[in-house]
Short mmCIF file of C-alpha atoms in Angstrom, two decimals:
data_model
loop_
_atom_site.label_atom_id
_atom_site.label_comp_id
_atom_site.label_asym_id
_atom_site.label_seq_id
_atom_site.Cartn_x
_atom_site.Cartn_y
_atom_site.Cartn_z
CA MET U 1 -0.05 0.01 -0.06
CA THR U 2 1.27 3.47 -0.89
CA SER U 3 1.11 6.51 1.72
CA PRO U 4 -0.10 9.94 0.59
CA ASP U 5 3.28 11.25 0.40
CA GLU U 6 3.97 8.88 -2.37
CA PHE U 7 1.39 10.18 -4.87
CA PRO U 8 2.89 12.22 -7.85
CA PRO U 9 2.51 15.97 -7.53
CA GLU U 10 -0.76 17.62 -8.72
CA PRO U 11 -0.63 18.88 -12.24
CA PRO U 12 -0.91 22.80 -12.30
CA ARG U 13 -3.92 22.94 -14.31
CA LEU U 14 -5.66 20.28 -12.37
CA ARG U 15 -4.81 22.54 -9.25
CA ALA U 16 -6.29 25.77 -11.09
CA LEU U 17 -9.41 23.70 -12.12
CA ARG U 18 -9.93 22.62 -8.30
CA ARG U 19 -9.62 26.16 -7.14
CA LEU U 20 -11.84 27.37 -9.76
CA VAL U 21 -14.65 24.87 -8.87
CA THR U 22 -14.29 25.64 -5.24
CA THR U 23 -14.44 29.43 -5.84
CA LEU U 24 -17.57 28.91 -8.06
CA THR U 25 -19.04 26.62 -5.24
CA ILE U 26 -18.57 29.52 -2.58
CA VAL U 27 -19.98 32.14 -4.87
CA LEU U 28 -23.19 30.07 -5.66
CA ILE U 29 -23.75 29.32 -1.92
CA ALA U 30 -23.26 33.10 -1.18
CA GLY U 31 -25.71 33.88 -4.05
CA VAL U 32 -28.40 31.82 -2.57
CA ILE U 33 -27.93 33.09 1.01
CA VAL U 34 -28.40 36.59 -0.59
CA VAL U 35 -31.26 35.78 -2.55
CA VAL U 36 -33.06 34.05 0.68
CA VAL U 37 -32.25 36.88 2.74
CA LEU U 38 -33.63 39.57 0.09
CA LEU U 39 -36.76 37.60 -0.05
CA VAL U 40 -37.24 37.33 3.72
CA ILE U 41 -36.80 41.04 3.72
CA ARG U 42 -39.06 41.66 0.98
CA LEU U 43 -41.73 39.48 2.07
CA SER U 44 -41.77 40.71 5.70
CA ARG U 45 -42.78 44.08 4.25
CA ILE U 46 -46.06 43.02 2.66
CA SER U 47 -48.82 43.69 4.95
CA ALA U 48 -52.45 42.23 5.08
CA PRO U 49 -54.56 43.40 2.13
CA PRO U 50 -57.08 46.13 3.13
CA GLU U 51 -60.46 44.94 4.27
CA PHE U 52 -63.49 46.11 2.01
CA PRO U 53 -65.57 48.86 3.76
CA ASP U 54 -68.61 47.76 5.56
CA HIS U 55 -70.85 50.50 4.64
CA VAL U 56 -70.57 49.26 0.97
CA THR U 57 -73.99 47.62 0.12
CA ALA U 58 -75.64 46.47 -2.91
CA PRO U 59 -78.55 48.23 -4.40
CA GLN U 60 -82.01 46.91 -3.45
CA GLY U 61 -83.16 43.58 -5.01
CA GLU U 62 -79.44 42.69 -6.02
CA SER U 63 -77.02 40.42 -4.54
CA VAL U 64 -73.19 40.86 -4.38
CA ARG U 65 -71.34 38.27 -6.59
CA ALA U 66 -67.63 39.89 -6.48
CA ALA U 67 -65.84 43.11 -5.19
CA THR U 68 -62.77 44.60 -5.63
CA MET U 69 -60.88 47.74 -4.47
CA GLY U 70 -58.90 50.58 -6.21
CA THR U 71 -57.03 53.87 -5.42
CA GLY U 72 -60.22 56.09 -4.35
CA TRP U 73 -62.93 53.72 -5.63
CA ASN U 74 -64.47 50.39 -4.96
CA ALA U 75 -66.45 48.20 -7.26
CA ILE U 76 -69.00 45.50 -6.77
CA VAL U 77 -70.65 42.90 -9.33
CA THR U 78 -74.09 42.28 -8.52
CA ARG U 79 -76.88 40.15 -9.77
CA ASP U 80 -80.59 40.82 -9.79
CA ASP U 81 -83.53 38.29 -9.40
CA SER U 82 -83.98 38.14 -13.11
CA GLY U 83 -80.14 37.19 -13.71
CA VAL U 84 -78.90 40.58 -14.83
CA GLU U 85 -75.33 41.14 -13.80
CA ARG U 86 -74.18 44.72 -13.31
CA ILE U 87 -70.72 46.34 -12.27
CA HIS U 88 -71.30 49.38 -9.75
CA ILE U 89 -68.24 51.53 -9.41
CA LEU U 90 -68.60 53.22 -6.03
CA ARG U 91 -66.83 56.24 -4.27
CA PRO U 92 -64.98 55.71 -1.14
CA ASP U 93 -68.14 56.75 0.83
CA GLY U 94 -70.17 53.93 -0.78
CA THR U 95 -72.35 56.16 -3.17
CA ILE U 96 -72.57 54.89 -6.84
CA ARG U 97 -70.40 56.62 -9.27
CA GLN U 98 -71.12 54.75 -12.23
CA THR U 99 -72.95 51.36 -13.17
CA VAL U 100 -72.34 48.96 -16.30
CA GLU U 101 -74.54 46.34 -17.28
CA VAL U 102 -72.93 43.08 -17.94
CA THR U 103 -74.03 41.23 -21.34
CA VAL U 104 -72.84 37.89 -22.18
CA ASP U 105 -72.89 37.13 -26.04
#
């Protein structure tokens, strides 16, 4: 059996390749750590979405099917008893700004 001292010396190109692979591995690990840290920082800043105002109600005889919020406006999609759907664009105080009847072709 041979001892480790009896092995031939490592060729210079193989030594350079080993160092390159080691350096790239360290850079890859550091990059993954940076990405994880940035994701944690970014996701921790996301707050809960705002709640839809309680004072927003559907017009008489219509039921709410969907709702959304924008900057300075709210919208609700409603359906009446006959099946007609409407989109109501509301002001922040809950009064109707615009109504659009939805037609399906």
